Amino acid sequence: MTIPPPPTDLSTLTTPPGTTLALNLFYQPLPLDSYWLPLLLPLVLAISVVYKAIKLEDLQRLPRQAVLLSAQIITFMILAAATLWLITEIL
Amino acid sequence: MQRRKKTYQANPAAPNAWMQSWNLPAALMAWVLPGLGHYLLGEKRRAAIIAACIGLLWFGGIAIGGISVIDRKDHAAWFVGQMLVGPSVLADRYHQSLKTRYLDPDASRYEPSFGRMNEQGILYTALAGLLNLMAVVDVVYRDPNHRRTPDGPAATGKDSTGQAPS
């Protein structure tokens, strides 16, 4: 008798077979382990929109200002990640 | 020569007397439901944007990591941020009740999350709370009777204190 190899994708173990995603929404985590990095993008956008919605008096400028702030945050996050990577590589 | 220290004395008759009144009931409502505080102050469009964004962040965090991301006992430090959105307190109470029922996995759909999804869910909900804190503070100090035009106070012919320039 051969022993089956251990599962490599642990996300498949979170949802029992035969159950729908809608039934388990909010009760179980979504199987998005491979996509965790892109999940930061809507987070940054929401932060920018809420911040500008509070700060701006004229909401007509909100879309442009929010996109600009999001781009700034993402750019500096990338720069910070690159700097830390360089430091770890050098050291 | 000694400098005379300037002191601020509140003057109820001053044009800026509104600064002395804090919108605490509206701020409390802003904590209970994100965006409600601004709605009560008449800022409907701003309220809708804040409610939609903070609501999506909060629900998105729970959807990503499951309700286990809100846990006062296991993640007390993160819960301090999460509870800045009022419904997080109810969500935690419900989660604690689910944890006791989880002892029988066949009877419960609940499953705790770990790893990246747990981290993302906690991050989403905690940031929703911190953004709501910013909204609550804005509601406290916002004057519902003061509207600045897009071009600034000069467009109305009055200065920042509401009086016509001499």
PDB file of C-alpha atoms in Angstrom:
ATOM      1  CA  MET A   1       0.000   0.000   0.000  1.00  0.00           C
ATOM      2  CA  THR A   2       1.448   3.333  -1.050  1.00  0.00           C
ATOM      3  CA  ILE A   3       1.151   6.348   1.196  1.00  0.00           C
ATOM      4  CA  PRO A   4      -0.220   9.407  -0.644  1.00  0.00           C
ATOM      5  CA  PRO A   5       2.040  12.472  -0.601  1.00  0.00           C
ATOM      6  CA  PRO A   6       1.085  15.302   1.746  1.00  0.00           C
ATOM      7  CA  PRO A   7      -0.971  18.089   0.151  1.00  0.00           C
ATOM      8  CA  THR A   8       1.101  20.982  -1.119  1.00  0.00           C
ATOM      9  CA  ASP A   9      -1.791  23.422  -1.349  1.00  0.00           C
ATOM     10  CA  LEU A  10      -3.133  23.797   2.163  1.00  0.00           C
ATOM     11  CA  SER A  11      -5.880  26.144   0.967  1.00  0.00           C
ATOM     12  CA  THR A  12      -7.780  23.144  -0.419  1.00  0.00           C
ATOM     13  CA  LEU A  13      -8.158  21.771   3.070  1.00  0.00           C
ATOM     14  CA  THR A  14     -10.097  24.783   4.351  1.00  0.00           C
ATOM     15  CA  THR A  15     -13.265  24.166   2.335  1.00  0.00           C
ATOM     16  CA  PRO A  16     -14.848  20.727   2.657  1.00  0.00           C
ATOM     17  CA  PRO A  17     -15.909  19.174  -0.655  1.00  0.00           C
ATOM     18  CA  GLY A  18     -19.555  19.613  -1.558  1.00  0.00           C
ATOM     19  CA  THR A  19     -19.958  22.962   0.182  1.00  0.00           C
ATOM     20  CA  THR A  20     -20.338  26.231  -1.662  1.00  0.00           C
ATOM     21  CA  LEU A  21     -18.250  29.293  -1.091  1.00  0.00           C
ATOM     22  CA  ALA A  22     -21.331  31.347  -0.300  1.00  0.00           C
ATOM     23  CA  LEU A  23     -22.310  29.077   2.585  1.00  0.00           C
ATOM     24  CA  ASN A  24     -18.909  29.403   4.216  1.00  0.00           C
ATOM     25  CA  LEU A  25     -18.331  33.102   3.507  1.00  0.00           C
ATOM     26  CA  PHE A  26     -17.373  34.918   6.714  1.00  0.00           C
ATOM     27  CA  TYR A  27     -17.180  31.575   8.566  1.00  0.00           C
ATOM     28  CA  GLN A  28     -14.085  30.253   6.824  1.00  0.00           C
ATOM     29  CA  PRO A  29     -11.150  32.010   5.168  1.00  0.00           C
ATOM     30  CA  LEU A  30     -11.089  32.412   1.418  1.00  0.00           C
ATOM     31  CA  PRO A  31      -8.601  30.237  -0.506  1.00  0.00           C
ATOM     32  CA  LEU A  32      -6.461  33.178  -1.612  1.00  0.00           C
ATOM     33  CA  ASP A  33      -3.106  32.284  -0.081  1.00  0.00           C
ATOM     34  CA  SER A  34      -1.324  32.678  -3.402  1.00  0.00           C
ATOM     35  CA  TYR A  35      -2.792  36.141  -3.976  1.00  0.00           C
ATOM     36  CA  TRP A  36      -2.022  37.824  -0.683  1.00  0.00           C
ATOM     37  CA  LEU A  37       0.270  40.465  -2.194  1.00  0.00           C
ATOM     38  CA  PRO A  38      -2.271  41.899  -4.683  1.00  0.00           C
ATOM     39  CA  LEU A  39      -4.740  42.124  -1.772  1.00  0.00           C
ATOM     40  CA  LEU A  40      -2.690  45.061  -0.488  1.00  0.00           C
ATOM     41  CA  LEU A  41      -3.729  47.184  -3.483  1.00  0.00           C
ATOM     42  CA  PRO A  42      -7.421  47.636  -2.587  1.00  0.00           C
ATOM     43  CA  LEU A  43      -6.294  48.268   0.969  1.00  0.00           C
ATOM     44  CA  VAL A  44      -4.077  51.166  -0.123  1.00  0.00           C
ATOM     45  CA  LEU A  45      -6.828  52.546  -2.358  1.00  0.00           C
ATOM     46  CA  ALA A  46      -9.401  52.457   0.443  1.00  0.00           C
ATOM     47  CA  ILE A  47      -7.018  54.225   2.827  1.00  0.00           C
ATOM     48  CA  SER A  48      -6.375  56.940   0.246  1.00  0.00           C
ATOM     49  CA  VAL A  49     -10.060  57.448  -0.532  1.00  0.00           C
ATOM     50  CA  VAL A  50     -11.118  57.705   3.109  1.00  0.00           C
ATOM     51  CA  TYR A  51      -8.232  60.026   4.006  1.00  0.00           C
ATOM     52  CA  LYS A  52      -8.949  62.377   1.128  1.00  0.00           C
ATOM     53  CA  ALA A  53     -12.702  62.229   1.727  1.00  0.00           C
ATOM     54  CA  ILE A  54     -12.084  63.524   5.237  1.00  0.00           C
ATOM     55  CA  LYS A  55      -9.443  66.098   4.374  1.00  0.00           C
ATOM     56  CA  LEU A  56     -10.776  67.641   1.174  1.00  0.00           C
ATOM     57  CA  GLU A  57     -13.476  70.289   1.343  1.00  0.00           C
ATOM     58  CA  ASP A  58     -14.275  69.965  -2.357  1.00  0.00           C
ATOM     59  CA  LEU A  59     -15.072  66.331  -3.108  1.00  0.00           C
ATOM     60  CA  GLN A  60     -14.872  66.914  -6.855  1.00  0.00           C
ATOM     61  CA  ARG A  61     -11.101  66.598  -6.531  1.00  0.00           C
ATOM     62  CA  LEU A  62     -11.372  63.335  -4.600  1.00  0.00           C
ATOM     63  CA  PRO A  63     -10.812  60.753  -7.383  1.00  0.00           C
ATOM     64  CA  ARG A  64      -7.643  62.348  -8.701  1.00  0.00           C
ATOM     65  CA  GLN A  65      -6.225  63.083  -5.269  1.00  0.00           C
ATOM     66  CA  ALA A  66      -6.988  59.552  -4.034  1.00  0.00           C
ATOM     67  CA  VAL A  67      -5.322  57.904  -7.022  1.00  0.00           C
ATOM     68  CA  LEU A  68      -2.304  60.172  -6.604  1.00  0.00           C
ATOM     69  CA  LEU A  69      -1.985  59.324  -2.931  1.00  0.00           C
ATOM     70  CA  SER A  70      -2.354  55.601  -3.663  1.00  0.00           C
ATOM     71  CA  ALA A  71       0.433  55.790  -6.238  1.00  0.00           C
ATOM     72  CA  GLN A  72       2.661  57.596  -3.749  1.00  0.00           C
ATOM     73  CA  ILE A  73       2.043  55.022  -1.028  1.00  0.00           C
ATOM     74  CA  ILE A  74       2.686  52.069  -3.354  1.00  0.00           C
ATOM     75  CA  THR A  75       5.822  53.701  -4.747  1.00  0.00           C
ATOM     76  CA  PHE A  76       7.279  54.308  -1.316  1.00  0.00           C
ATOM     77  CA  MET A  77       6.351  50.800  -0.182  1.00  0.00           C
ATOM     78  CA  ILE A  78       8.239  49.366  -3.154  1.00  0.00           C
ATOM     79  CA  LEU A  79      11.219  51.615  -2.450  1.00  0.00           C
ATOM     80  CA  ALA A  80      11.220  50.618   1.196  1.00  0.00           C
ATOM     81  CA  ALA A  81      11.026  46.918   0.281  1.00  0.00           C
ATOM     82  CA  ALA A  82      13.884  47.309  -2.205  1.00  0.00           C
ATOM     83  CA  THR A  83      16.020  49.134   0.350  1.00  0.00           C
ATOM     84  CA  LEU A  84      15.442  46.491   2.991  1.00  0.00           C
ATOM     85  CA  TRP A  85      16.192  43.765   0.471  1.00  0.00           C
ATOM     86  CA  LEU A  86      19.466  45.467  -0.455  1.00  0.00           C
ATOM     87  CA  ILE A  87      20.420  45.770   3.198  1.00  0.00           C
ATOM     88  CA  THR A  88      19.750  42.081   3.806  1.00  0.00           C
ATOM     89  CA  GLU A  89      21.723  41.143   0.698  1.00  0.00           C
ATOM     90  CA  ILE A  90      24.721  43.282   1.669  1.00  0.00           C
ATOM     91  CA  LEU A  91      24.722  42.141   5.256  1.00  0.00           C
TER      92      LEU A  91
ATOM     93  CA  MET B   1      12.186  92.313  29.752  1.00  0.00           C
ATOM     94  CA  GLN B   2       9.530  89.650  30.352  1.00  0.00           C
ATOM     95  CA  ARG B   3       7.332  88.467  27.529  1.00  0.00           C
ATOM     96  CA  ARG B   4       3.628  88.669  28.059  1.00  0.00           C
ATOM     97  CA  LYS B   5       2.174  85.235  27.663  1.00  0.00           C
ATOM     98  CA  LYS B   6      -0.755  85.176  25.302  1.00  0.00           C
ATOM     99  CA  THR B   7      -3.728  83.376  26.725  1.00  0.00           C
ATOM    100  CA  TYR B   8      -6.840  82.281  24.916  1.00  0.00           C
ATOM    101  CA  GLN B   9     -10.087  83.208  26.581  1.00  0.00           C
ATOM    102  CA  ALA B  10     -13.268  81.706  25.331  1.00  0.00           C
ATOM    103  CA  ASN B  11     -15.803  84.266  24.229  1.00  0.00           C
ATOM    104  CA  PRO B  12     -19.261  82.862  23.632  1.00  0.00           C
ATOM    105  CA  ALA B  13     -20.157  85.930  21.590  1.00  0.00           C
ATOM    106  CA  ALA B  14     -17.219  85.493  19.232  1.00  0.00           C
ATOM    107  CA  PRO B  15     -17.993  84.609  15.596  1.00  0.00           C
ATOM    108  CA  ASN B  16     -16.076  81.379  16.054  1.00  0.00           C
ATOM    109  CA  ALA B  17     -18.041  80.237  19.085  1.00  0.00           C
ATOM    110  CA  TRP B  18     -18.911  77.049  17.221  1.00  0.00           C
ATOM    111  CA  MET B  19     -15.393  75.862  17.936  1.00  0.00           C
ATOM    112  CA  GLN B  20     -16.373  75.351  21.538  1.00  0.00           C
ATOM    113  CA  SER B  21     -19.106  72.863  20.777  1.00  0.00           C
ATOM    114  CA  TRP B  22     -18.041  69.334  20.002  1.00  0.00           C
ATOM    115  CA  ASN B  23     -20.374  67.052  18.072  1.00  0.00           C
ATOM    116  CA  LEU B  24     -20.132  64.194  20.563  1.00  0.00           C
ATOM    117  CA  PRO B  25     -23.482  62.490  19.796  1.00  0.00           C
ATOM    118  CA  ALA B  26     -22.642  62.490  16.092  1.00  0.00           C
ATOM    119  CA  ALA B  27     -19.175  61.165  16.907  1.00  0.00           C
ATOM    120  CA  LEU B  28     -20.718  58.305  18.866  1.00  0.00           C
ATOM    121  CA  MET B  29     -22.961  57.499  15.924  1.00  0.00           C
ATOM    122  CA  ALA B  30     -19.886  57.556  13.674  1.00  0.00           C
ATOM    123  CA  TRP B  31     -18.366  54.858  15.859  1.00  0.00           C
ATOM    124  CA  VAL B  32     -21.575  52.777  15.816  1.00  0.00           C
ATOM    125  CA  LEU B  33     -21.845  52.948  12.028  1.00  0.00           C
ATOM    126  CA  PRO B  34     -19.049  54.407   9.883  1.00  0.00           C
ATOM    127  CA  GLY B  35     -20.288  57.411   7.951  1.00  0.00           C
ATOM    128  CA  LEU B  36     -23.358  58.021  10.115  1.00  0.00           C
ATOM    129  CA  GLY B  37     -21.691  60.867  11.975  1.00  0.00           C
ATOM    130  CA  HIS B  38     -21.026  62.842   8.810  1.00  0.00           C
ATOM    131  CA  TYR B  39     -24.560  62.054   7.606  1.00  0.00           C
ATOM    132  CA  LEU B  40     -26.021  63.534  10.783  1.00  0.00           C
ATOM    133  CA  LEU B  41     -23.958  66.682  10.198  1.00  0.00           C
ATOM    134  CA  GLY B  42     -25.414  67.063   6.727  1.00  0.00           C
ATOM    135  CA  GLU B  43     -22.382  65.853   4.801  1.00  0.00           C
ATOM    136  CA  LYS B  44     -24.275  63.173   2.882  1.00  0.00           C
ATOM    137  CA  ARG B  45     -21.849  62.626   0.043  1.00  0.00           C
ATOM    138  CA  ARG B  46     -18.869  62.446   2.336  1.00  0.00           C
ATOM    139  CA  ALA B  47     -20.802  60.063   4.587  1.00  0.00           C
ATOM    140  CA  ALA B  48     -21.587  57.764   1.679  1.00  0.00           C
ATOM    141  CA  ILE B  49     -17.939  57.603   0.604  1.00  0.00           C
ATOM    142  CA  ILE B  50     -16.697  56.947   4.113  1.00  0.00           C
ATOM    143  CA  ALA B  51     -19.378  54.339   4.797  1.00  0.00           C
ATOM    144  CA  ALA B  52     -18.703  52.523   1.533  1.00  0.00           C
ATOM    145  CA  CYS B  53     -14.915  52.428   1.903  1.00  0.00           C
ATOM    146  CA  ILE B  54     -14.740  51.569   5.591  1.00  0.00           C
ATOM    147  CA  GLY B  55     -17.586  49.092   5.212  1.00  0.00           C
ATOM    148  CA  LEU B  56     -15.899  47.360   2.279  1.00  0.00           C
ATOM    149  CA  LEU B  57     -12.627  47.202   4.195  1.00  0.00           C
ATOM    150  CA  TRP B  58     -14.295  45.732   7.270  1.00  0.00           C
ATOM    151  CA  PHE B  59     -16.456  43.209   5.445  1.00  0.00           C
ATOM    152  CA  GLY B  60     -13.585  42.430   3.100  1.00  0.00           C
ATOM    153  CA  GLY B  61     -11.320  41.597   6.017  1.00  0.00           C
ATOM    154  CA  ILE B  62     -13.866  39.241   7.514  1.00  0.00           C
ATOM    155  CA  ALA B  63     -14.523  37.660   4.138  1.00  0.00           C
ATOM    156  CA  ILE B  64     -10.802  37.113   3.486  1.00  0.00           C
ATOM    157  CA  GLY B  65      -9.865  35.653   6.840  1.00  0.00           C
ATOM    158  CA  GLY B  66     -13.187  34.546   8.217  1.00  0.00           C
ATOM    159  CA  ILE B  67     -14.722  35.818  11.407  1.00  0.00           C
ATOM    160  CA  SER B  68     -11.741  34.442  13.350  1.00  0.00           C
ATOM    161  CA  VAL B  69      -9.770  37.571  12.443  1.00  0.00           C
ATOM    162  CA  ILE B  70     -11.716  39.463  15.117  1.00  0.00           C
ATOM    163  CA  ASP B  71     -10.652  37.887  18.386  1.00  0.00           C
ATOM    164  CA  ARG B  72     -10.372  39.904  21.565  1.00  0.00           C
ATOM    165  CA  LYS B  73      -8.647  37.068  23.444  1.00  0.00           C
ATOM    166  CA  ASP B  74      -6.074  35.861  20.910  1.00  0.00           C
ATOM    167  CA  HIS B  75      -5.288  39.183  19.218  1.00  0.00           C
ATOM    168  CA  ALA B  76      -5.910  41.739  21.937  1.00  0.00           C
ATOM    169  CA  ALA B  77      -3.570  44.343  20.471  1.00  0.00           C
ATOM    170  CA  TRP B  78      -5.136  44.152  17.020  1.00  0.00           C
ATOM    171  CA  PHE B  79      -8.598  44.188  18.597  1.00  0.00           C
ATOM    172  CA  VAL B  80      -7.846  47.639  19.989  1.00  0.00           C
ATOM    173  CA  GLY B  81      -7.785  48.844  16.391  1.00  0.00           C
ATOM    174  CA  GLN B  82     -10.648  46.660  15.224  1.00  0.00           C
ATOM    175  CA  MET B  83     -13.028  47.818  17.922  1.00  0.00           C
ATOM    176  CA  LEU B  84     -12.844  51.392  16.611  1.00  0.00           C
ATOM    177  CA  VAL B  85     -15.595  50.167  14.289  1.00  0.00           C
ATOM    178  CA  GLY B  86     -18.592  49.486  16.516  1.00  0.00           C
ATOM    179  CA  PRO B  87     -19.837  46.254  14.880  1.00  0.00           C
ATOM    180  CA  SER B  88     -16.482  44.601  15.668  1.00  0.00           C
ATOM    181  CA  VAL B  89     -17.578  44.257  19.282  1.00  0.00           C
ATOM    182  CA  LEU B  90     -20.644  42.279  18.212  1.00  0.00           C
ATOM    183  CA  ALA B  91     -18.586  40.260  15.760  1.00  0.00           C
ATOM    184  CA  ASP B  92     -16.184  39.299  18.528  1.00  0.00           C
ATOM    185  CA  ARG B  93     -19.026  38.207  20.803  1.00  0.00           C
ATOM    186  CA  TYR B  94     -20.408  36.034  18.014  1.00  0.00           C
ATOM    187  CA  HIS B  95     -16.958  34.636  17.242  1.00  0.00           C
ATOM    188  CA  GLN B  96     -16.409  33.639  20.871  1.00  0.00           C
ATOM    189  CA  SER B  97     -19.706  31.747  20.805  1.00  0.00           C
ATOM    190  CA  LEU B  98     -18.649  29.999  17.584  1.00  0.00           C
ATOM    191  CA  LYS B  99     -15.376  28.895  19.182  1.00  0.00           C
ATOM    192  CA  THR B 100     -17.200  26.901  21.839  1.00  0.00           C
ATOM    193  CA  ARG B 101     -19.435  25.295  19.210  1.00  0.00           C
ATOM    194  CA  TYR B 102     -16.371  24.423  17.096  1.00  0.00           C
ATOM    195  CA  LEU B 103     -15.658  21.548  19.449  1.00  0.00           C
ATOM    196  CA  ASP B 104     -17.989  19.580  17.175  1.00  0.00           C
ATOM    197  CA  PRO B 105     -16.682  20.338  13.647  1.00  0.00           C
ATOM    198  CA  ASP B 106     -19.484  18.414  11.958  1.00  0.00           C
ATOM    199  CA  ALA B 107     -22.067  20.723  13.502  1.00  0.00           C
ATOM    200  CA  SER B 108     -20.349  23.972  12.640  1.00  0.00           C
ATOM    201  CA  ARG B 109     -19.266  25.728   9.442  1.00  0.00           C
ATOM    202  CA  TYR B 110     -16.792  27.759  11.436  1.00  0.00           C
ATOM    203  CA  GLU B 111     -13.105  27.224  10.814  1.00  0.00           C
ATOM    204  CA  PRO B 112     -10.331  29.455  12.141  1.00  0.00           C
ATOM    205  CA  SER B 113      -7.880  30.969   9.687  1.00  0.00           C
ATOM    206  CA  PHE B 114      -4.094  30.924   9.839  1.00  0.00           C
ATOM    207  CA  GLY B 115      -1.159  32.297   7.918  1.00  0.00           C
ATOM    208  CA  ARG B 116      -1.514  34.926   5.200  1.00  0.00           C
ATOM    209  CA  MET B 117      -5.297  35.018   5.085  1.00  0.00           C
ATOM    210  CA  ASN B 118      -5.492  35.561   8.811  1.00  0.00           C
ATOM    211  CA  GLU B 119      -2.922  38.347   8.568  1.00  0.00           C
ATOM    212  CA  GLN B 120      -4.713  40.043   5.692  1.00  0.00           C
ATOM    213  CA  GLY B 121      -8.079  39.830   7.414  1.00  0.00           C
ATOM    214  CA  ILE B 122      -6.710  41.298  10.624  1.00  0.00           C
ATOM    215  CA  LEU B 123      -4.966  44.064   8.690  1.00  0.00           C
ATOM    216  CA  TYR B 124      -8.103  44.992   6.752  1.00  0.00           C
ATOM    217  CA  THR B 125     -10.323  45.167   9.820  1.00  0.00           C
ATOM    218  CA  ALA B 126      -7.787  46.973  11.994  1.00  0.00           C
ATOM    219  CA  LEU B 127      -7.184  49.591   9.320  1.00  0.00           C
ATOM    220  CA  ALA B 128     -10.930  50.012   8.911  1.00  0.00           C
ATOM    221  CA  GLY B 129     -11.008  50.814  12.615  1.00  0.00           C
ATOM    222  CA  LEU B 130      -8.164  53.315  12.422  1.00  0.00           C
ATOM    223  CA  LEU B 131      -9.748  55.059   9.453  1.00  0.00           C
ATOM    224  CA  ASN B 132     -13.023  55.219  11.361  1.00  0.00           C
ATOM    225  CA  LEU B 133     -11.142  56.816  14.255  1.00  0.00           C
ATOM    226  CA  MET B 134      -9.994  59.523  11.866  1.00  0.00           C
ATOM    227  CA  ALA B 135     -13.587  59.974  10.711  1.00  0.00           C
ATOM    228  CA  VAL B 136     -14.849  60.160  14.307  1.00  0.00           C
ATOM    229  CA  VAL B 137     -12.283  62.826  15.202  1.00  0.00           C
ATOM    230  CA  ASP B 138     -13.311  64.778  12.098  1.00  0.00           C
ATOM    231  CA  VAL B 139     -16.967  64.591  13.143  1.00  0.00           C
ATOM    232  CA  VAL B 140     -16.129  65.905  16.626  1.00  0.00           C
ATOM    233  CA  TYR B 141     -14.594  69.120  15.296  1.00  0.00           C
ATOM    234  CA  ARG B 142     -16.563  69.641  12.103  1.00  0.00           C
ATOM    235  CA  ASP B 143     -18.916  72.604  12.077  1.00  0.00           C
ATOM    236  CA  PRO B 144     -22.169  71.701  10.320  1.00  0.00           C
ATOM    237  CA  ASN B 145     -22.978  75.385   9.707  1.00  0.00           C
ATOM    238  CA  HIS B 146     -19.652  76.290   8.136  1.00  0.00           C
ATOM    239  CA  ARG B 147     -19.278  75.603   4.463  1.00  0.00           C
ATOM    240  CA  ARG B 148     -16.151  76.639   2.660  1.00  0.00           C
ATOM    241  CA  THR B 149     -16.533  77.234  -1.049  1.00  0.00           C
ATOM    242  CA  PRO B 150     -14.153  75.489  -3.474  1.00  0.00           C
ATOM    243  CA  ASP B 151     -12.426  78.836  -4.008  1.00  0.00           C
ATOM    244  CA  GLY B 152     -12.017  79.505  -0.293  1.00  0.00           C
ATOM    245  CA  PRO B 153     -13.556  82.049   2.053  1.00  0.00           C
ATOM    246  CA  ALA B 154     -12.615  84.943  -0.255  1.00  0.00           C
ATOM    247  CA  ALA B 155     -15.293  83.919  -2.720  1.00  0.00           C
ATOM    248  CA  THR B 156     -17.951  84.712  -0.151  1.00  0.00           C
ATOM    249  CA  GLY B 157     -16.533  88.160   0.575  1.00  0.00           C
ATOM    250  CA  LYS B 158     -15.705  87.172   4.140  1.00  0.00           C
ATOM    251  CA  ASP B 159     -12.477  86.254   5.856  1.00  0.00           C
ATOM    252  CA  SER B 160     -11.752  83.100   7.827  1.00  0.00           C
ATOM    253  CA  THR B 161     -13.573  84.434  10.902  1.00  0.00           C
ATOM    254  CA  GLY B 162     -16.756  84.971   8.883  1.00  0.00           C
ATOM    255  CA  GLN B 163     -16.512  88.752   8.868  1.00  0.00           C
ATOM    256  CA  ALA B 164     -16.255  91.048   5.901  1.00  0.00           C
ATOM    257  CA  PRO B 165     -12.732  92.396   5.479  1.00  0.00           C
ATOM    258  CA  SER B 166     -12.312  96.034   6.383  1.00  0.00           C
TER     259      SER B 166
END
